[in-house]
PDB file of C-alpha atoms in Angstrom:
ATOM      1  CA  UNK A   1      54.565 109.474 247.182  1.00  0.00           C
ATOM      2  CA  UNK A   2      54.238 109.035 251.191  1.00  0.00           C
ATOM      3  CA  UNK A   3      57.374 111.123 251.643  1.00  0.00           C
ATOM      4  CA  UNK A   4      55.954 113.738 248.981  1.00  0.00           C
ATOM      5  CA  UNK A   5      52.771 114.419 251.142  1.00  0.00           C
ATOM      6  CA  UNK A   6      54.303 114.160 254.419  1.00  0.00           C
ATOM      7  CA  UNK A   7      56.910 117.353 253.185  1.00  0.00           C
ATOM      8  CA  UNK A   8      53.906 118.737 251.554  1.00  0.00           C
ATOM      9  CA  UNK A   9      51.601 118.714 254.611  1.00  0.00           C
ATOM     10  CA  UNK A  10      54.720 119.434 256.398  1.00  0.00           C
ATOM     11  CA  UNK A  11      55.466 123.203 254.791  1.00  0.00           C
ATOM     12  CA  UNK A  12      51.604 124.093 254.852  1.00  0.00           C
ATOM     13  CA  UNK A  13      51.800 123.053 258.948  1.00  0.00           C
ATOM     14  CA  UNK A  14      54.742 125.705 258.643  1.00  0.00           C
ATOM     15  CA  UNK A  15      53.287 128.598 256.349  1.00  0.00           C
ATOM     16  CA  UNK A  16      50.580 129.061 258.712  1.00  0.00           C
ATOM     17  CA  UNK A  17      52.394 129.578 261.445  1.00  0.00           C
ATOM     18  CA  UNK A  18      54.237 131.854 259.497  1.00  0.00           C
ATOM     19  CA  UNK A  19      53.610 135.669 260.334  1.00  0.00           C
ATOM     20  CA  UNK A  20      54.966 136.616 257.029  1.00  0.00           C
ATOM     21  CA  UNK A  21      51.647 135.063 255.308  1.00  0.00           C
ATOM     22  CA  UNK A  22      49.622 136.801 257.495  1.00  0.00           C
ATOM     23  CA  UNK A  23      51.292 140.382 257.098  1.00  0.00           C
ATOM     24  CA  UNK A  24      50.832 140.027 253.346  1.00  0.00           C
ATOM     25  CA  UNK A  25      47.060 138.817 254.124  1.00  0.00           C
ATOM     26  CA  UNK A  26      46.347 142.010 255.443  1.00  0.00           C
ATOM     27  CA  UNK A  27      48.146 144.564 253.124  1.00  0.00           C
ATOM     28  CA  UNK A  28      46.156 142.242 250.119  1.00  0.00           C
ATOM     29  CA  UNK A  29      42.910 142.772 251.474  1.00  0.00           C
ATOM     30  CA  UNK A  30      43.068 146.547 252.959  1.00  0.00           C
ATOM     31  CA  UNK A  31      44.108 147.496 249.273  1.00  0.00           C
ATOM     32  CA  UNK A  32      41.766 145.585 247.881  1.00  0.00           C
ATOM     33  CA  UNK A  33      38.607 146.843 249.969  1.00  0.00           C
ATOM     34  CA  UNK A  34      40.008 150.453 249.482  1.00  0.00           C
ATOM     35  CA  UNK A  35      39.352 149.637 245.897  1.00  0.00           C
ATOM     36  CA  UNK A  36      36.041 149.184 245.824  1.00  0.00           C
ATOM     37  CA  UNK A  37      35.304 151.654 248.601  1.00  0.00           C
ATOM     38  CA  UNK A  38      36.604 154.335 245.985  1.00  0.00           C
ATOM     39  CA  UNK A  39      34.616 152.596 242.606  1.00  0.00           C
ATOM     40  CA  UNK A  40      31.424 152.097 244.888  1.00  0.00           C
ATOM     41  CA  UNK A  41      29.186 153.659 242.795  1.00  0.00           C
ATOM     42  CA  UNK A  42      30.110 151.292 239.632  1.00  0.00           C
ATOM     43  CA  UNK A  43      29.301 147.889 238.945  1.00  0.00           C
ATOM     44  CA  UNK A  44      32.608 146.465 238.286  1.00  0.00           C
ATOM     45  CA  UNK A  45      32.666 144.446 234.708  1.00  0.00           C
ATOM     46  CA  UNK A  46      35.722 144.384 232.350  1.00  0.00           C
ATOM     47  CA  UNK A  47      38.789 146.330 231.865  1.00  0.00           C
ATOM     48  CA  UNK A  48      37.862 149.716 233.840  1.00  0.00           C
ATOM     49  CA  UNK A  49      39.613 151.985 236.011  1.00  0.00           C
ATOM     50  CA  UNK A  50      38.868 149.412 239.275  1.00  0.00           C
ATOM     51  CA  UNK A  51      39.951 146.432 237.726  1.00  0.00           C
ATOM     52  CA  UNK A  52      43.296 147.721 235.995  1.00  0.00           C
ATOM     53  CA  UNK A  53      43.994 148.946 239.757  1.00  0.00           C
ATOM     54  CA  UNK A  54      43.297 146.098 241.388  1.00  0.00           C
ATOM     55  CA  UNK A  55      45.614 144.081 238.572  1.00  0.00           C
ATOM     56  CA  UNK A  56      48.196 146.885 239.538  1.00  0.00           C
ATOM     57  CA  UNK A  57      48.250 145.796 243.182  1.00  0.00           C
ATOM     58  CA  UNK A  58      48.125 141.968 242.687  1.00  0.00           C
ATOM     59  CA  UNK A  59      51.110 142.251 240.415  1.00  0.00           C
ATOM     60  CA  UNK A  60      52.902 144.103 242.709  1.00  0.00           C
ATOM     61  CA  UNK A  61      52.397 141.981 246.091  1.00  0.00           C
ATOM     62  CA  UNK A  62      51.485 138.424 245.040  1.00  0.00           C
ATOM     63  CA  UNK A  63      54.893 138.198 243.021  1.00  0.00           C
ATOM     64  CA  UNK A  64      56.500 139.924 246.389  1.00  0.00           C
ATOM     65  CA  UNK A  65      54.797 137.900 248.768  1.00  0.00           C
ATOM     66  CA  UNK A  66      55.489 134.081 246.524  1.00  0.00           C
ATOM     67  CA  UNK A  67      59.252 135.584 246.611  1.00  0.00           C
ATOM     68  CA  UNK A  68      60.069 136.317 249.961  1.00  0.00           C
ATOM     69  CA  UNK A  69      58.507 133.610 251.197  1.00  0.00           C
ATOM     70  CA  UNK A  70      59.317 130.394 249.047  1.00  0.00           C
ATOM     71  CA  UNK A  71      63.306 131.692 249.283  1.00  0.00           C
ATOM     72  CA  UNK A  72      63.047 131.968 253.169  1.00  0.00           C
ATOM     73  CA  UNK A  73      61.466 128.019 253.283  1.00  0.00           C
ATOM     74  CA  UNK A  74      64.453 126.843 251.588  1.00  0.00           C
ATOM     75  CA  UNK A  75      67.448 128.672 252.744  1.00  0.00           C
ATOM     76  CA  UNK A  76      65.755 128.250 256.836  1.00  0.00           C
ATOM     77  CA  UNK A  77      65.951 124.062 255.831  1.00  0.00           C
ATOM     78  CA  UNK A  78      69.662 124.845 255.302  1.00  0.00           C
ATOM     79  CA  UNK A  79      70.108 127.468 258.460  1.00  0.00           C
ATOM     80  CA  UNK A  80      68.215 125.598 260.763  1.00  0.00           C
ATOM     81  CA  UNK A  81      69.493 122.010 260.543  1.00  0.00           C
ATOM     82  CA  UNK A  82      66.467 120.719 259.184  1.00  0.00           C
ATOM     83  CA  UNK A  83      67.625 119.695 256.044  1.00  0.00           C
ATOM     84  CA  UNK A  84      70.641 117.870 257.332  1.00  0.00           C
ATOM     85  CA  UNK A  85      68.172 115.726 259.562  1.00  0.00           C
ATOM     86  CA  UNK A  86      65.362 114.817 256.511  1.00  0.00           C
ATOM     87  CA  UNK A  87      68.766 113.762 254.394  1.00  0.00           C
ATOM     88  CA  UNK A  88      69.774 111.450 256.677  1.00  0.00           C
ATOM     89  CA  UNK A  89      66.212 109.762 256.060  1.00  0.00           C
ATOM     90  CA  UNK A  90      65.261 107.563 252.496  1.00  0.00           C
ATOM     91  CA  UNK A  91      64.249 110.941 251.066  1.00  0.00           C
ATOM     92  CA  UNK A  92      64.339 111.336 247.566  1.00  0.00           C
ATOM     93  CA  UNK A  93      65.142 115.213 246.018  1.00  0.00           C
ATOM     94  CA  UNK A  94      62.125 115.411 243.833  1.00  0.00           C
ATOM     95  CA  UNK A  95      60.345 114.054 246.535  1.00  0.00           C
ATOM     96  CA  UNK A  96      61.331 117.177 248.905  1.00  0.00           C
ATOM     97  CA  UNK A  97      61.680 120.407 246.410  1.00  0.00           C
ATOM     98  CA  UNK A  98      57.736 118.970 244.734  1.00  0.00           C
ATOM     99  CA  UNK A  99      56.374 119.021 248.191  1.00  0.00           C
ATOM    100  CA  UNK A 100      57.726 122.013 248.972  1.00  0.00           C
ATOM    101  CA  UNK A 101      56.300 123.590 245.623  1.00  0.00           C
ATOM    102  CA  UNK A 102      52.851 122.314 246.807  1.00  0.00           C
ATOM    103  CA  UNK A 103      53.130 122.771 250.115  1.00  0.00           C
ATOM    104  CA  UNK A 104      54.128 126.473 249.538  1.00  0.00           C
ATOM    105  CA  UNK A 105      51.745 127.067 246.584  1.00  0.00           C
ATOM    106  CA  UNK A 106      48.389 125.483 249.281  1.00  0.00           C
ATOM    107  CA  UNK A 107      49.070 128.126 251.663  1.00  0.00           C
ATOM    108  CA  UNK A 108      49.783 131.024 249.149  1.00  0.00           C
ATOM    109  CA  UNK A 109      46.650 130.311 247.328  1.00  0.00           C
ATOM    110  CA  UNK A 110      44.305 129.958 250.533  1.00  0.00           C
ATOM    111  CA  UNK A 111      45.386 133.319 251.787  1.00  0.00           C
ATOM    112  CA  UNK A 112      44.917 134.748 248.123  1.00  0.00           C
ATOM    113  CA  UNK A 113      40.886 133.036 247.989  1.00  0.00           C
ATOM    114  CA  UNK A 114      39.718 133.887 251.807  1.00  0.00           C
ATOM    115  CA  UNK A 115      41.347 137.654 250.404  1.00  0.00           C
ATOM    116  CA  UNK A 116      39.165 137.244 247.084  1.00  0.00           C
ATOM    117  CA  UNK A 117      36.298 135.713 249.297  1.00  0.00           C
ATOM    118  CA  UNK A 118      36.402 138.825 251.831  1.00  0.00           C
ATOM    119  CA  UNK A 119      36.429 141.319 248.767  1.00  0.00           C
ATOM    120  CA  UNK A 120      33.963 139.157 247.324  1.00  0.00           C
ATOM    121  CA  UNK A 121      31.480 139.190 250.276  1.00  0.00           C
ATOM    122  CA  UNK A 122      32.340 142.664 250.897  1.00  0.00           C
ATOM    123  CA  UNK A 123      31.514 144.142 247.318  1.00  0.00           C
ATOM    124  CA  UNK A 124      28.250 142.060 247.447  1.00  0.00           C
ATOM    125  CA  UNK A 125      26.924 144.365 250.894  1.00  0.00           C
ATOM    126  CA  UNK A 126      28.087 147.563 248.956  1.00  0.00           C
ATOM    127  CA  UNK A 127      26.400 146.620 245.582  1.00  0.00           C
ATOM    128  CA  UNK A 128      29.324 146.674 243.351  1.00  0.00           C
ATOM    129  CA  UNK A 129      30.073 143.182 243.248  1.00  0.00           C
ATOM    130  CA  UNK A 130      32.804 142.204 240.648  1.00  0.00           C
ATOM    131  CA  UNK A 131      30.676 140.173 237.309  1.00  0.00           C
ATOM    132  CA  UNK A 132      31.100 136.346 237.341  1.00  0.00           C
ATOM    133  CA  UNK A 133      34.089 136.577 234.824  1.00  0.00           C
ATOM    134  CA  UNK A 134      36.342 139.008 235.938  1.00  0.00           C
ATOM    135  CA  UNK A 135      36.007 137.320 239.639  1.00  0.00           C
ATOM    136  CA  UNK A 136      37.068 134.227 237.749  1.00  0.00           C
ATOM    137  CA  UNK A 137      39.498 135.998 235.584  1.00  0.00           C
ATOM    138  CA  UNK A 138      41.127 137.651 239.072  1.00  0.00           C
ATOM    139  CA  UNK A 139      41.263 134.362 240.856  1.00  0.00           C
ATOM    140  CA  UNK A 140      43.207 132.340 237.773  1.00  0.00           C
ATOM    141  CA  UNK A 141      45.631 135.768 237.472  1.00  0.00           C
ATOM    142  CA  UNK A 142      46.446 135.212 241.065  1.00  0.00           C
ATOM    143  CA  UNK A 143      46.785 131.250 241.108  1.00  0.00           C
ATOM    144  CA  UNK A 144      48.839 131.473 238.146  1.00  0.00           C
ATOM    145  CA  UNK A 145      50.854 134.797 239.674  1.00  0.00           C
ATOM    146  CA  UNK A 146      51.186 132.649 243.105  1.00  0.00           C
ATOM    147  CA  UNK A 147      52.394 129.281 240.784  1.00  0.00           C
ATOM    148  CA  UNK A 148      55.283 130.798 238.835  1.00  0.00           C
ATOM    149  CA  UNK A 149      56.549 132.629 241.370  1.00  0.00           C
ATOM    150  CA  UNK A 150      56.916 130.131 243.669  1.00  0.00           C
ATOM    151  CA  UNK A 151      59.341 128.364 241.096  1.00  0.00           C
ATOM    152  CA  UNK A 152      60.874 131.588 241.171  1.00  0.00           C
ATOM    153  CA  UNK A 153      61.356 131.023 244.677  1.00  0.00           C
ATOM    154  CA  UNK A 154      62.564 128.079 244.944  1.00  0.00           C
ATOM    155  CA  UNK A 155      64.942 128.482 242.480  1.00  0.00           C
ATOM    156  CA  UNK A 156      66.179 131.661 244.835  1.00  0.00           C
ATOM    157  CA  UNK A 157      66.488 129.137 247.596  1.00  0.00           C
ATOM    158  CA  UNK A 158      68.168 126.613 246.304  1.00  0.00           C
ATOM    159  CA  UNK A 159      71.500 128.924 245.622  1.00  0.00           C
ATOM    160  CA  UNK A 160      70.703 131.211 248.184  1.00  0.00           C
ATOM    161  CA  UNK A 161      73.407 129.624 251.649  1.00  0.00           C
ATOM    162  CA  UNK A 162      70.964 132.388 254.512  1.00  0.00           C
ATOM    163  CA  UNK A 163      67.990 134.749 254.667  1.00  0.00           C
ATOM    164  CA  UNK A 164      69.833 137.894 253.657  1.00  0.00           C
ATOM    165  CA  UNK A 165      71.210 136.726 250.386  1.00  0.00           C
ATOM    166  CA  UNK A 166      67.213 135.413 249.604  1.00  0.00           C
ATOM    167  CA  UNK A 167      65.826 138.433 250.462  1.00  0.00           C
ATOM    168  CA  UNK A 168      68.388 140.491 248.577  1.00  0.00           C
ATOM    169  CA  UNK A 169      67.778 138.444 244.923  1.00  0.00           C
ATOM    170  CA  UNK A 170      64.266 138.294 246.299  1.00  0.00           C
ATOM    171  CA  UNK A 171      64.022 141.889 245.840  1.00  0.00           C
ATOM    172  CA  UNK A 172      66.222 142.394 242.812  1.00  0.00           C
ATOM    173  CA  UNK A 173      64.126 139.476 241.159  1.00  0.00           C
ATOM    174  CA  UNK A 174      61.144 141.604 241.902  1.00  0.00           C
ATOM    175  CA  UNK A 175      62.228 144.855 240.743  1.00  0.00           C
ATOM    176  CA  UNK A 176      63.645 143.750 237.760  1.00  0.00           C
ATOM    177  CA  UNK A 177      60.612 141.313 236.580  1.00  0.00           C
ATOM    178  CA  UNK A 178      57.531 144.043 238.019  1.00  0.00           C
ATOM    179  CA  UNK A 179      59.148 147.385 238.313  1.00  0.00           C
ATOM    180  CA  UNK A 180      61.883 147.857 235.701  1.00  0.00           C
ATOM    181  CA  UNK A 181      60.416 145.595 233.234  1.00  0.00           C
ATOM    182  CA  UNK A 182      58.978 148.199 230.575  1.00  0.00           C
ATOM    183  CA  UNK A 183      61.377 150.729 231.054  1.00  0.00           C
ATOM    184  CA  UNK A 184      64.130 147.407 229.772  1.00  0.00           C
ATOM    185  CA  UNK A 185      61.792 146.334 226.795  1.00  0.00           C
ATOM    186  CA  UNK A 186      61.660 150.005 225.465  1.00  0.00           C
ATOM    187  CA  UNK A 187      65.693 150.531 226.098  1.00  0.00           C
ATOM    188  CA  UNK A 188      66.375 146.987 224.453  1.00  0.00           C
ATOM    189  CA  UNK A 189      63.771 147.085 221.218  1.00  0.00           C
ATOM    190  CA  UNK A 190      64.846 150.174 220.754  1.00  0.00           C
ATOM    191  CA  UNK A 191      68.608 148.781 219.348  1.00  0.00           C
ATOM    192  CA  UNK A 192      67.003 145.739 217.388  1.00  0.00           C
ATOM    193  CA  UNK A 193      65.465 146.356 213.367  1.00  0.00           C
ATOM    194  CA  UNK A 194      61.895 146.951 213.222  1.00  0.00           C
ATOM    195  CA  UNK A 195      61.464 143.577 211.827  1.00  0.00           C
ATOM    196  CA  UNK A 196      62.904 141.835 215.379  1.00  0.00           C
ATOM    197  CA  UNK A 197      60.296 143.531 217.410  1.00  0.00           C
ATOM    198  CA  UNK A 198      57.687 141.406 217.721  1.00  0.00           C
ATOM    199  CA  UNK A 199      59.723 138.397 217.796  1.00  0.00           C
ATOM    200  CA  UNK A 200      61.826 139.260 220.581  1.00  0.00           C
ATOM    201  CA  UNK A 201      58.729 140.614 222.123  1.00  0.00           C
ATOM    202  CA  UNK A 202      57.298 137.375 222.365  1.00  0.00           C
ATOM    203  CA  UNK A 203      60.324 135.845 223.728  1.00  0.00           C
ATOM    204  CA  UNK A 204      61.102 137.814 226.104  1.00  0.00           C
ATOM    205  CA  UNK A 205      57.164 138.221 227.039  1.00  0.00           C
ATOM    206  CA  UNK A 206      57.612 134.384 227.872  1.00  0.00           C
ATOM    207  CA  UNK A 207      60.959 134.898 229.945  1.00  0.00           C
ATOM    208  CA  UNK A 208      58.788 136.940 232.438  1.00  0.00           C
ATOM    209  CA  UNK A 209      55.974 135.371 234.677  1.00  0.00           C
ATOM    210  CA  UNK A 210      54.810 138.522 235.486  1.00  0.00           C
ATOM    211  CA  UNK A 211      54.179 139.870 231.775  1.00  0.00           C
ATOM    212  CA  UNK A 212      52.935 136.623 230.385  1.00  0.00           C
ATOM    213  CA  UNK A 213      50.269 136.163 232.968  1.00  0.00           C
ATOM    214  CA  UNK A 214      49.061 140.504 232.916  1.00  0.00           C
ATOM    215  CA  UNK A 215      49.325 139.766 229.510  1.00  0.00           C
ATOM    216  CA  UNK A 216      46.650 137.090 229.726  1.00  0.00           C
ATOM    217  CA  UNK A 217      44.330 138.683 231.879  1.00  0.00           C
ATOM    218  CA  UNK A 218      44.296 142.305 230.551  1.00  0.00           C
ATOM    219  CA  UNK A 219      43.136 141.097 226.796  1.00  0.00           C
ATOM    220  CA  UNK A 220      40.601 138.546 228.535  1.00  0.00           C
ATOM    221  CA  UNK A 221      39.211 141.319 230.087  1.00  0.00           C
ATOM    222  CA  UNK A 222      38.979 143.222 227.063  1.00  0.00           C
ATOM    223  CA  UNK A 223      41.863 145.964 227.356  1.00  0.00           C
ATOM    224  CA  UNK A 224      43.782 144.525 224.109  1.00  0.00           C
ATOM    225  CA  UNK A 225      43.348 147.767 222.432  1.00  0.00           C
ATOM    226  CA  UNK A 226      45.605 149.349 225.077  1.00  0.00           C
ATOM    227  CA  UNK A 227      48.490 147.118 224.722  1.00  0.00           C
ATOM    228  CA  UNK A 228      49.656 148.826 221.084  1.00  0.00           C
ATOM    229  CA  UNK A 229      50.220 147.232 217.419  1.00  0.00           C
ATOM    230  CA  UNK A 230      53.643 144.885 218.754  1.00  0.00           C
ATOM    231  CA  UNK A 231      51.127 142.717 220.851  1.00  0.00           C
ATOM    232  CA  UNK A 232      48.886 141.991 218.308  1.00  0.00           C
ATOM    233  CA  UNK A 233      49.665 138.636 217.838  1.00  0.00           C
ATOM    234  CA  UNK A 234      49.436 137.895 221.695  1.00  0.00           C
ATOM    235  CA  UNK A 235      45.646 139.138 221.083  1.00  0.00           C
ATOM    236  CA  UNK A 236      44.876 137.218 218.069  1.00  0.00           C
ATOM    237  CA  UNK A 237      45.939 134.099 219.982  1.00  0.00           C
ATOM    238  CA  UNK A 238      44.733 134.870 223.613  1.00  0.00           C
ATOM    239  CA  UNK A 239      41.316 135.203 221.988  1.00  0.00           C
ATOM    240  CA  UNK A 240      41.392 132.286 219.772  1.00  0.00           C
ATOM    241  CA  UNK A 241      39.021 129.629 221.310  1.00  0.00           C
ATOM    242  CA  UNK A 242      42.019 127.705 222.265  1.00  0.00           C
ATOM    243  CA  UNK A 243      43.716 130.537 223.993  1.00  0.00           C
ATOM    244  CA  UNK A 244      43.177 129.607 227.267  1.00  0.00           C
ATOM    245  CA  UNK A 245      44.145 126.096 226.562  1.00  0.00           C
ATOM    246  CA  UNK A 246      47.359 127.467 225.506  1.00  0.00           C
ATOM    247  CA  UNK A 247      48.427 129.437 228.062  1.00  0.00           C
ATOM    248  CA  UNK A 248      47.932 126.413 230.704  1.00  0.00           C
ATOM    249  CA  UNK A 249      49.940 124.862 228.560  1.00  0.00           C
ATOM    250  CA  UNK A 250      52.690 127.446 228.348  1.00  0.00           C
ATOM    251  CA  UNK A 251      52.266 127.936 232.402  1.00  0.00           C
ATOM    252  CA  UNK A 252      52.709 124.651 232.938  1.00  0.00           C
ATOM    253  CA  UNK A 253      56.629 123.697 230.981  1.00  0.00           C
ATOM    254  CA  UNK A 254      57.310 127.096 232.842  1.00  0.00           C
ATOM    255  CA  UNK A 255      56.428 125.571 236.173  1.00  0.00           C
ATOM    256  CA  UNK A 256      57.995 122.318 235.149  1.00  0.00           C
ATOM    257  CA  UNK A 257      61.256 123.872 233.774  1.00  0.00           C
ATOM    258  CA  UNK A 258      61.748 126.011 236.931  1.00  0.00           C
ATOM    259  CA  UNK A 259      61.304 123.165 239.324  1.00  0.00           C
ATOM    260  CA  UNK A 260      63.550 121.021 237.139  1.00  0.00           C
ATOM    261  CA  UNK A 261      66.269 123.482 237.515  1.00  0.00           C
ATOM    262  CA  UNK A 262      65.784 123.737 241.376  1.00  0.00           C
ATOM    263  CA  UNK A 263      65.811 119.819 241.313  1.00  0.00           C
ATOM    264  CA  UNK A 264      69.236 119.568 239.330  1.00  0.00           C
ATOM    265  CA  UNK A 265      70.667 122.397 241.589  1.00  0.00           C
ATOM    266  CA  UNK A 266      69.359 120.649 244.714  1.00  0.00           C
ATOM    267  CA  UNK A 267      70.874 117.372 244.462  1.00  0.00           C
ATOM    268  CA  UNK A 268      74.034 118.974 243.069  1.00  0.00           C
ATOM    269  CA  UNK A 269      74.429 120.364 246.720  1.00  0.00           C
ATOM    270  CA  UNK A 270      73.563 117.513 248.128  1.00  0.00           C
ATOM    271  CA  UNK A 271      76.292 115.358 247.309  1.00  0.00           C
ATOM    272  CA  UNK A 272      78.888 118.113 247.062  1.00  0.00           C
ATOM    273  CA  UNK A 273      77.869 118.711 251.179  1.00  0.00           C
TER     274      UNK A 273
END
């Protein structure tokens, strides 16, 4: 457990130094105040025009930002030497790629809240403060955004051997997941019976951290109607008291599956040198 913190504390020492974080800081909130700057007129409450806009951004930068970042932590340990000095120590593999993931994940999420608190704070002065809920709903989209795709991340890292191959699947990963995701889902349901829909739907739904957590927050916030008749069922049991239960349930094997993979492939390398 000592070992665990001391990487942990370690990585957050070494995110905020990072300029990275603090380029991504920025972009989040000058998007995010030009937001409400353009809806100042409207309280903000729900699934409107402000919110679905501001769920456009997060889903394209937080995913970016968790990315490029977690993939660079883990293939610098290999460039820089660092690695091959903390395995000569009595350091165990789960010991280094969990405080990593928590390391990473503390300094994500602070920059993500003092963004949410300056918007917050910001809104208040103009008088279009975001309701109660969808401030809470925002926050748990981005925690759980930030969470996955650090596992993402890491899992980059651990097969990436240098910066330039991470930041090329780092991209790809990206654009494929965010970007290019409904354009695939239309092009592949589109060769399956009618009857497959909806059941591929929902697995592939859960393939993508992206989609399962928009998902979540877009029929929270009461935009279910917009989603069409193949997500039904993903409204019926969002909604269900339960719901949110659920999906920290469902968020949490993903978590645990990803970093169980970047474990395996971690010590593999290890041994093999």
């Amino acid at each position: 457990m000592s070992n665990l913190i001391y990487v942990a504390n370690r990585e957050i020492k070494l995110g905020f130094r990072n300029p990275w974080a603090y380029s991504f800081l920025i972009l989040f909130c000058m998007f995010g105040l030009s937001l409400l700057v353009l809806n100042a007129q409207n309280v903000v409450e729900g699934f409107s025009g402000t919110t679905g806009s501001l769920l456009n951004l997060i889903l394209y930068l937080l995913p970016l930002m968790a990315l490029f970042i977690g993939s660079f932590s883990l293939t610098s340990e290999r460039e820089d030497g660092a690695w091959q000095l903390l395995s000569t120590y009595p350091l165990r593999t789960s010991s280094f790629v969990i405080g990593k993931y928590l390391g990473l994940c503390c300094v994500l999420i602070t920059i993500v809240f003092f963004g949410y608190g300056l918007m917050g704070v910001v809104s208040g002065f103009m008088g279009n403060a975001l309701d109660l809920l969808t401030y809470g709903l925002f926050t748990m989209f981005s925690a759980g955004l930030v969470c996955m795709f650090v596992g993402v991340a890491l899992l980059i890292g651990s097969i990436c051997s240098n910066r330039w191959q991470a930041l090329t699947i780092s991209v790809s990963v990206w654009f494929f997941l965010v970007i290019a995701w409904p354009a695939l889902l239309i092009a592949i349901l589109g060769f399956v019976p009618y009857a497959w829909v909806q059941p591929l739907l929902s697995v592939l739904t859960l393939l993508n951290p992206a989609e399962l957590v928009r998902l979540f927050v877009v029929i929270k916030l009461g935009g279910g109607s917009i989603l069409g008749p193949e997500y039904y069922r993903w409204v019926f049991w969002i909604q269900k008291p339960g719901g949110t239960a659920m999906f920290m349930i469902a968020l949490c094997i993903w978590i645990a599956l990803s970093m169980l993979i970047v474990h395996r492939i971690w010590e593999r390398r290890r041994y093999l040198g």
